[in-house]
Tab-separated table of C-alpha atoms in Angstrom:
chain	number	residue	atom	x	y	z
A	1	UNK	CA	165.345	-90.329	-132.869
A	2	UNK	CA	165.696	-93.957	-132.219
A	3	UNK	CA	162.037	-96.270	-132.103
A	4	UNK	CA	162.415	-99.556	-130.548
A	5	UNK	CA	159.652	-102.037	-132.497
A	6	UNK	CA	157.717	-105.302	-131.438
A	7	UNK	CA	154.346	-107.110	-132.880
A	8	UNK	CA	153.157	-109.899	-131.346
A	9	UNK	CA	152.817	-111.507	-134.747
A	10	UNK	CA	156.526	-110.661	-135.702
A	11	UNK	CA	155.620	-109.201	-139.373
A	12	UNK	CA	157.941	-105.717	-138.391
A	13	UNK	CA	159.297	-105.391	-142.125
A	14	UNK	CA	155.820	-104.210	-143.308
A	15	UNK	CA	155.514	-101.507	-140.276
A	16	UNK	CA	159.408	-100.722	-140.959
A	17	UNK	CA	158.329	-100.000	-144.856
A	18	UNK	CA	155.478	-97.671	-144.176
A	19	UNK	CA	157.766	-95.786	-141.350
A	20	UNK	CA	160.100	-95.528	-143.869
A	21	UNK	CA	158.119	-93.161	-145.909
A	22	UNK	CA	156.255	-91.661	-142.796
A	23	UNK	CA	158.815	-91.026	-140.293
A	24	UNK	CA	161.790	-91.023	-142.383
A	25	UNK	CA	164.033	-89.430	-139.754
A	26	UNK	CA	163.508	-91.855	-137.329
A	27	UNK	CA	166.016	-95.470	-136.794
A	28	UNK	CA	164.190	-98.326	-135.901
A	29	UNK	CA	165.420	-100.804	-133.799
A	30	UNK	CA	163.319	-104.929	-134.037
A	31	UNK	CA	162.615	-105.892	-130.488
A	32	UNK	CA	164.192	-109.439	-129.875
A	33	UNK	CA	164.109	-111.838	-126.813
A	34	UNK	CA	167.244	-112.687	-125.205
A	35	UNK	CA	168.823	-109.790	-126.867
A	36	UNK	CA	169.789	-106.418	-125.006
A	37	UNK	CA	168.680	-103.400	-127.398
A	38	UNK	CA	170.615	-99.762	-127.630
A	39	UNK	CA	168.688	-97.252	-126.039
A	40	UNK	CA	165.572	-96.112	-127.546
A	41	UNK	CA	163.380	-92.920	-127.761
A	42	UNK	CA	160.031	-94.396	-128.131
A	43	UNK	CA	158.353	-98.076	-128.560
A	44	UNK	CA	155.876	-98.698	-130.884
A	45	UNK	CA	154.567	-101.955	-129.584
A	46	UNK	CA	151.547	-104.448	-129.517
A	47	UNK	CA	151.090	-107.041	-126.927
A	48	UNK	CA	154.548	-107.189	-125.517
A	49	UNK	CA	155.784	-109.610	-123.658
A	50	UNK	CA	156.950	-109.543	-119.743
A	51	UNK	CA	160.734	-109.370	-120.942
A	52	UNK	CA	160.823	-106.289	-122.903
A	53	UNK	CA	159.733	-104.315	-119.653
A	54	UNK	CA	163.352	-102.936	-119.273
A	55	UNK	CA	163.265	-101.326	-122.323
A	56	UNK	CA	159.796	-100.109	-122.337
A	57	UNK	CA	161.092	-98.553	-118.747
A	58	UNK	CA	163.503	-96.328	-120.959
A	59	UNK	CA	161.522	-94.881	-123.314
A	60	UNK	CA	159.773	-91.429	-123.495
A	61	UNK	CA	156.363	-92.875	-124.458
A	62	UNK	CA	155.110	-95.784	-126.008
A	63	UNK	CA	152.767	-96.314	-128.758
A	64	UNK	CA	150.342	-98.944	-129.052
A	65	UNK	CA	148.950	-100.123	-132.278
A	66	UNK	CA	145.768	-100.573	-130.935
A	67	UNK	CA	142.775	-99.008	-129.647
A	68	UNK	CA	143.105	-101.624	-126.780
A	69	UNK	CA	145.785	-101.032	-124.177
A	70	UNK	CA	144.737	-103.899	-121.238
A	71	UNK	CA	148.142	-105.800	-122.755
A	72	UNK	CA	149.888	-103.030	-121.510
A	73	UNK	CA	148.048	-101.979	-118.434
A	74	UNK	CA	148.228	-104.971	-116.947
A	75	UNK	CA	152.092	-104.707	-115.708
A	76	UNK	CA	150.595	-102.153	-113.537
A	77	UNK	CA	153.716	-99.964	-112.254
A	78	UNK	CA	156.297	-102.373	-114.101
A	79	UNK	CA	156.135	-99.272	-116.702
A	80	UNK	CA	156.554	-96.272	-115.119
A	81	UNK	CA	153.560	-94.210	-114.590
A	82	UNK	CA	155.519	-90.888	-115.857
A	83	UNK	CA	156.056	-92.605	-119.397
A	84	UNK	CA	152.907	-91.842	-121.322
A	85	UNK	CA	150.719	-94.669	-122.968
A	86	UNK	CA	149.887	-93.446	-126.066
A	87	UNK	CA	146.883	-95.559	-128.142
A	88	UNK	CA	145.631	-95.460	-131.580
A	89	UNK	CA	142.627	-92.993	-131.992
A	90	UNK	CA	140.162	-94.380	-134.672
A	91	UNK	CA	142.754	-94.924	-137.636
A	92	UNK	CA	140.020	-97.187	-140.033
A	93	UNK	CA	138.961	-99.233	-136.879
A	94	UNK	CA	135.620	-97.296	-136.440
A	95	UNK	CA	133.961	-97.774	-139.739
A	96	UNK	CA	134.924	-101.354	-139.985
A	97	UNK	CA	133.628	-102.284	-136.297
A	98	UNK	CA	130.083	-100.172	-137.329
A	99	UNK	CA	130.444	-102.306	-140.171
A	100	UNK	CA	130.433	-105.514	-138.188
A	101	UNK	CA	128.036	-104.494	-135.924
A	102	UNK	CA	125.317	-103.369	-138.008
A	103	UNK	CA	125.550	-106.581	-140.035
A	104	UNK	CA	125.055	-108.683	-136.997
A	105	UNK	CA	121.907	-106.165	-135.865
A	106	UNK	CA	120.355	-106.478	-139.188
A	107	UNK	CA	120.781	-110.307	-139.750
A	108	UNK	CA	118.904	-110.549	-135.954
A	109	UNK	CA	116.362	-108.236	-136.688
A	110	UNK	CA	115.456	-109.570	-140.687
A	111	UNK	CA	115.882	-113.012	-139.123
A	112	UNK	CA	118.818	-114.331	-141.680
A	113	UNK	CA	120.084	-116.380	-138.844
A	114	UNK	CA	116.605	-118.263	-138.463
A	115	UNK	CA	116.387	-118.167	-141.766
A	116	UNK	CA	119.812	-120.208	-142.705
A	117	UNK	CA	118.444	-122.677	-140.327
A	118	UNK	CA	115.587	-123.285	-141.990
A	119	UNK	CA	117.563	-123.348	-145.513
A	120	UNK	CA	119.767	-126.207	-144.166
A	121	UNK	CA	116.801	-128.036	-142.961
A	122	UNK	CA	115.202	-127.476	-146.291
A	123	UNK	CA	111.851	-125.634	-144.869
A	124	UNK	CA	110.349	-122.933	-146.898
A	125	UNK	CA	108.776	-120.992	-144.495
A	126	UNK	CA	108.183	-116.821	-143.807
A	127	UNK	CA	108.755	-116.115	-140.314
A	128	UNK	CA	106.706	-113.218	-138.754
A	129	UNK	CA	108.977	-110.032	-138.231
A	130	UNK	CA	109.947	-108.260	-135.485
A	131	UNK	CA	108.857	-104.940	-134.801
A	132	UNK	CA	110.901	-102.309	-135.042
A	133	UNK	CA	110.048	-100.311	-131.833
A	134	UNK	CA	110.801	-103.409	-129.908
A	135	UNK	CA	113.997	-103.917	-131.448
A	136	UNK	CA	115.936	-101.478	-128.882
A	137	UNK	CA	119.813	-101.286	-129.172
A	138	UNK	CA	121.982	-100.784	-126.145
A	139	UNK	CA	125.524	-100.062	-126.800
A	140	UNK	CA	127.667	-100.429	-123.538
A	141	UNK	CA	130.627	-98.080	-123.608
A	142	UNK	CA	130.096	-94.849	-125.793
A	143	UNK	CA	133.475	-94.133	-126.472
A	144	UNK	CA	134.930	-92.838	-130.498
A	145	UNK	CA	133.998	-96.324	-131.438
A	146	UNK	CA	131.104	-96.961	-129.407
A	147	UNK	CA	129.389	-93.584	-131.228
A	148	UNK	CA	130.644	-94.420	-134.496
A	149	UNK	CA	128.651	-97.797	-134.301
A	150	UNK	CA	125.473	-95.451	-133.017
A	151	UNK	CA	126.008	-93.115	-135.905
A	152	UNK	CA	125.750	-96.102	-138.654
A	153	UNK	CA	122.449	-97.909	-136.489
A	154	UNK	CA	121.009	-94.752	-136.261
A	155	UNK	CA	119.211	-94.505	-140.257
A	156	UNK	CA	117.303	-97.539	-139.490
A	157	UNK	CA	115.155	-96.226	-137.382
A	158	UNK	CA	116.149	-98.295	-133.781
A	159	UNK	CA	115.255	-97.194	-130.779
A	160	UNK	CA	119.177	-96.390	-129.230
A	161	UNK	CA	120.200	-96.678	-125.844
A	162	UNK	CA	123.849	-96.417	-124.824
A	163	UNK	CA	125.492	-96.970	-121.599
A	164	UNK	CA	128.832	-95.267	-120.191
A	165	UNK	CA	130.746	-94.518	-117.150
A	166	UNK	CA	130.034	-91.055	-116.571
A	167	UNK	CA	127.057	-88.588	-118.265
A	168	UNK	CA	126.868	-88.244	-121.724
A	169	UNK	CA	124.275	-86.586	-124.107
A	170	UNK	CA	123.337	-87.304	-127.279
A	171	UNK	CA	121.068	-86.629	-129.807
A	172	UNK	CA	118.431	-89.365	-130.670
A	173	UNK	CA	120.063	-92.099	-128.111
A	174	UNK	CA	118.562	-92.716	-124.521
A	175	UNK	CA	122.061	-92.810	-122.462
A	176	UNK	CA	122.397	-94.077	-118.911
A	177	UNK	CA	125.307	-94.032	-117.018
A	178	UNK	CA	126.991	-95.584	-113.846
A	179	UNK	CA	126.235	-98.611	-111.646
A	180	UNK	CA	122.855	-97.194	-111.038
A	181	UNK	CA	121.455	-96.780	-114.401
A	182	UNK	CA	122.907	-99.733	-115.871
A	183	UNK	CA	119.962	-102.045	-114.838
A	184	UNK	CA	117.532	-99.791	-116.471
A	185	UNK	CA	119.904	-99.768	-119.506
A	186	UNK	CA	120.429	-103.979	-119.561
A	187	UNK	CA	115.974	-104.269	-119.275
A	188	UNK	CA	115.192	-102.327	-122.200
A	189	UNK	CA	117.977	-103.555	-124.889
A	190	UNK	CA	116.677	-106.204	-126.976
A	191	UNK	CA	120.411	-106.592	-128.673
A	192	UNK	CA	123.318	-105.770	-126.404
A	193	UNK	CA	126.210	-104.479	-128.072
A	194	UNK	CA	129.627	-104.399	-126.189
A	195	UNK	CA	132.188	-102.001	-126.695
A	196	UNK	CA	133.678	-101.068	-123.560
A	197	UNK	CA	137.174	-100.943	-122.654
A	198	UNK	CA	138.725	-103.863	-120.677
A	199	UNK	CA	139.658	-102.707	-116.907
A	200	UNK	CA	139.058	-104.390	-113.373
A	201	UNK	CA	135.562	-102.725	-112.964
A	202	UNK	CA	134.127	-103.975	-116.585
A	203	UNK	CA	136.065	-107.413	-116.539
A	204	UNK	CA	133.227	-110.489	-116.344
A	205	UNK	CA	130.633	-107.409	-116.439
A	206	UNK	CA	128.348	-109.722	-118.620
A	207	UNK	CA	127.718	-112.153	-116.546
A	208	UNK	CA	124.407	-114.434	-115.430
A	209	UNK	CA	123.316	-111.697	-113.196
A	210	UNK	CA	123.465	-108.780	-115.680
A	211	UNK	CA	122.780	-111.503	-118.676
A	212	UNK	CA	119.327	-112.021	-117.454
A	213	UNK	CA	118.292	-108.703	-116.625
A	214	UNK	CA	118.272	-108.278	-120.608
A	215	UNK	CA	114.723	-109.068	-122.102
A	216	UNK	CA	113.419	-112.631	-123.280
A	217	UNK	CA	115.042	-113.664	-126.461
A	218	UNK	CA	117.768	-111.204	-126.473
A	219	UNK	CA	120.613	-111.126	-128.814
A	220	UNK	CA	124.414	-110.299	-127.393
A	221	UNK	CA	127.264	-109.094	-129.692
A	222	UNK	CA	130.821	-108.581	-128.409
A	223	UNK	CA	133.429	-107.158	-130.417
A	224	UNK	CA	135.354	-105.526	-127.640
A	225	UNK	CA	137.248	-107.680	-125.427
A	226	UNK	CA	136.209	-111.707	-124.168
A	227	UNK	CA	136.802	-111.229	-120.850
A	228	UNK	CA	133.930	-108.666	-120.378
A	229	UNK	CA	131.579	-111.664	-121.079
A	230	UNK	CA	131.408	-114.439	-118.152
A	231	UNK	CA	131.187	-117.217	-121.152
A	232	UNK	CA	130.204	-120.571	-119.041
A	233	UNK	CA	127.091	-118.576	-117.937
A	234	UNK	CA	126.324	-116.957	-121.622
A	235	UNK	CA	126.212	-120.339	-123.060
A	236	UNK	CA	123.827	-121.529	-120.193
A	237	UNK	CA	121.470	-118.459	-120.750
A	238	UNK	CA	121.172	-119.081	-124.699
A	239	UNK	CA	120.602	-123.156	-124.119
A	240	UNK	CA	117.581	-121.696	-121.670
A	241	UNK	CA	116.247	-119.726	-124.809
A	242	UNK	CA	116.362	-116.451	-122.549
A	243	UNK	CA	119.587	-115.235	-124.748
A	244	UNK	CA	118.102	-115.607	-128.561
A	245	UNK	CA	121.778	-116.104	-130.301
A	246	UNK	CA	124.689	-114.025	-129.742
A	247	UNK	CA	127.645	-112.769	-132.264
A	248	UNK	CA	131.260	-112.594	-130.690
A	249	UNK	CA	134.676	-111.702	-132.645
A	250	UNK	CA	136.543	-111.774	-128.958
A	251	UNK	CA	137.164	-114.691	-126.507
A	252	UNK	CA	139.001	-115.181	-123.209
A	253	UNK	CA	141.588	-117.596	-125.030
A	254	UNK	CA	142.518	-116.898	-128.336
A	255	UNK	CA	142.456	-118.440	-130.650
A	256	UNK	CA	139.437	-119.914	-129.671
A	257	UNK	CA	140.508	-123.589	-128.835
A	258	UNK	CA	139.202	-126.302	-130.652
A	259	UNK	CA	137.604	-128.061	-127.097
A	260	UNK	CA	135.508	-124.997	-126.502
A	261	UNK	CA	131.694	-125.859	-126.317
A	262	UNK	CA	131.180	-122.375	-128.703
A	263	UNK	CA	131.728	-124.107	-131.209
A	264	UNK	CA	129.011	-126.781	-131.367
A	265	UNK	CA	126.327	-124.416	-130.624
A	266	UNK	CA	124.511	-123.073	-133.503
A	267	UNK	CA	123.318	-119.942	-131.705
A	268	UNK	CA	126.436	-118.636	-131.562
A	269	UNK	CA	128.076	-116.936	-134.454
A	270	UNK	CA	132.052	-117.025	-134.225
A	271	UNK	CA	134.615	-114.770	-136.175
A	272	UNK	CA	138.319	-114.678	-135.426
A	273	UNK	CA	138.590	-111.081	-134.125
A	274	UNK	CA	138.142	-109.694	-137.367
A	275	UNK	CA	135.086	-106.928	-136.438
A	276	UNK	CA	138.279	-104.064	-136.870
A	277	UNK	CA	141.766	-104.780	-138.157
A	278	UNK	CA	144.461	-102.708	-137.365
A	279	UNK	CA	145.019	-100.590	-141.067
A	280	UNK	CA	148.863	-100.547	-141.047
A	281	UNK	CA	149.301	-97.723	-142.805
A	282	UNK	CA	146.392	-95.422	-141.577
A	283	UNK	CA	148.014	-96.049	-137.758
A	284	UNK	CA	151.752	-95.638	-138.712
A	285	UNK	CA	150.486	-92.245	-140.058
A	286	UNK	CA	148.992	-91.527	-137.048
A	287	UNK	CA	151.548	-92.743	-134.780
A	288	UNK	CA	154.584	-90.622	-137.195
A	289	UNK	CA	152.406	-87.338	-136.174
A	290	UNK	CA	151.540	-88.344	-132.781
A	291	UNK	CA	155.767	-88.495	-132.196
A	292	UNK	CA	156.546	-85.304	-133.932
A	293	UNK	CA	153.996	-83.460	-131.744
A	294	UNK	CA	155.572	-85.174	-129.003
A	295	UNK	CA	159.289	-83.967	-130.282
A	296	UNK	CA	158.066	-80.677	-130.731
A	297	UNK	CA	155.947	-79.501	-127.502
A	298	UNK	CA	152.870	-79.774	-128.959
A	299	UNK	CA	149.704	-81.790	-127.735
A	300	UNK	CA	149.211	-85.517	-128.159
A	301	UNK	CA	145.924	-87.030	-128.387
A	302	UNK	CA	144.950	-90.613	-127.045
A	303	UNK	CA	146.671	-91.005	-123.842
A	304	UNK	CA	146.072	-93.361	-121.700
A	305	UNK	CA	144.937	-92.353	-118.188
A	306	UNK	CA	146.127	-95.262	-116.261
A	307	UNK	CA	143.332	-94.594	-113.470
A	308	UNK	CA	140.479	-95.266	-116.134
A	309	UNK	CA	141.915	-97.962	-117.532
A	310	UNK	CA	141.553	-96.065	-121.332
C-alpha cells in the first residue's frame, strides 16, 4: 500500500521512522506543494492545506493525527463524503488533558493563583477557602476525553456536572443535555471546563450571554478549541469580576499574537496548546492497526460522522 504524508509542522522523518517499524509494508510518499504526488492509498495528515485537496480526493480514507478534525471538516464536500475521516481515539491525549485540567481546578479551588499574587506583592496572608460543595464542575462535551477528565476530578470529592448533545448517564455526575438543559447546566458550575468538539452549532458557544449565566466569580478553562469561546466578551466579563480568572491552552489565532490584550491581564493563565500533545508513537500505532483493519474488512473505530461534526 502506498500512504501519502503531511504535518503542518513539516517534521515527517520522525512519523516516517516510527511507520517504519509499525507499518513496515506500507511506502510513504512526503506531501509537497507545487508538486504532483503518485497515487496514494491513504493520507495520514494534520492540518492540510487547501492544495492537497486533489490528492486527499483519491484516497481510500484519511487519517488524522488528531482528536480534532474541524481542519478537515471545514472543506465541506471538497473531500468526498464517501472517503472516510478517520481520527485518533485517545492515543496518550486523555491522561495528559485530565492532567491539565485537574491542575487548573485545584490551583482555583486551593487558591494558588491568589496566592502567587500575593507572593509577588510580598503579603503574607491566609485566604479563607472555598467550600467544597460549592465548588461544582461542569464539563461541556462528555466525549472519551471529556469522561476521562471526570474520572481524574472525581476522587476529590466535587460536585460533577457534565453537559452533552444528546442523553448520557453516569455514575456520580449530574448530566444535562441539549439546548434546553444547558442553562441549568451553565447556573450551577462554579468552574466551566470546555471540551467539546468544534462544529457550526458549538462555535462562539461561550459567549457574554452563556458567560454570565455561570455563577459570580466563576472560573473558565478551555483546552478544546478557541473559537468555542467569544474572547472580546470573556475578557470583559473577568475585568467586571463576574468571571474569577480563567485558564486557556487554545485561541482563535495561534500562536497567540503578541498585540492580544490576553496577555496583560493577570487573570488569565496562558499555555501554548500544550494541555495534550499528540504522542507520536502511541498514534502511529494506532493509525498502523486502524489501516490493516481497513485492508482487511474488519471494523474501524473513530470515524468521523460528517453530520456531527466528530
Amino acid at each position: 500500500m502506498r500512504i501519502l504524508l503531511h504535518r503542518a509542522d513539516g517534521r515527517t522523518e520522525p512519523w516516517l521512522k516510527d511507520f517504519s517499524k509499525y507499518l513496515p509494508e506500507a511506502e510513504f510518499e512526503i506531501w509537497h506543494a507545487g508538486e504532483k504526488s503518485q497515487p496514494c492509498d491513504y493520507a495520514v495528515v494534520w492540518s492540510p492545506p487547501e492544495a492537497m485537496l486533489p490528492e486527499l480526493a483519491q484516497v481510500k480514507a484519511i487519517f488524522n493525527t488528531g482528536a480534532g478534525v474541524d481542519a478537515l471538516l471545514r472543506y465541506g464536500d471538497a473531500i468526498p463524503r464517501e472517503i472516510p475521516i478517520i481520527r485518533l481515539g485517545d492515543a496518550g491525549m486523555g491522561l495528559q488533558m485530565a492532567e491539565y485540567v485537574t491542575h487548573a481546578v485545584l490551583r482555583y479551588f486551593r487558591r494558588f493563583d491568589d496566592y502567587e499574587r500575593q507572593a509577588r506583592a510580598g503579603i503574607w496572608a491566609a485566604l479563607p477557602p472555598y467550600n467544597r460543595e460549592d465548588f461544582a464542575i461542569g464539563v461541556l462535551g462528555l466525549g472519551a476525553l471529556g469522561m476521562r477528565v471526570i474520572e481524574a476530578l472525581a476522587p476529590f470529592g466535587f460536585p460533577l456536572r457534565g453537559w452533552s448533545r444528546t442523553e448520557k448517564r453516569i455514575d456520580g455526575v449530574q448530566c444535562y443535555q441539549g439546548l434546553d438543559g444547558l442553562d441549568t447546566f451553565l447556573r450551577g458550575s462554579r468552574v466551566l471546563v470546555c471540551m467539546l468538539p468544534l462544529t457550526p452549532e458549538t462555535n462562539n458557544l461561550i459567549d457574554r450571554s452563556n458567560l454570565g449565566k455561570l455563577p459570580a466569580g466563576a472560573y473558565v478553562i478551555n483546552v478544546a478549541r478557541g473559537a468555542h469561546i467569544a474572547e472580546p466578551e470573556l475578557l470583559s466579563l473577568i475585568k467586571s469580576g463576574h468571571i474569577a480568572a480563567a485558564t486557556l491552552d487554545v485561541f482563535r489565532n495561534e500562536p497567540l499574537p503578541a498585540q492580544h490584550p490576553f496577555w496583560q491581564e493577570p487573570r488569565i493563565t496562558i499555555t501554548p496548546h500544550v494541555s495534550a500533545l499528540t504522542l507520536r508513537r502511541e498514534s502511529v500505532q494506532q493509525i498502523a492497526d486502524k489501516i490493516r483493519n481497513f485492508e482487511s474488512g474488519q471494523p474501524v473505530a473513530d470515524i468521523v460522522d460528517r453530520n456531527l461534526g466528530y
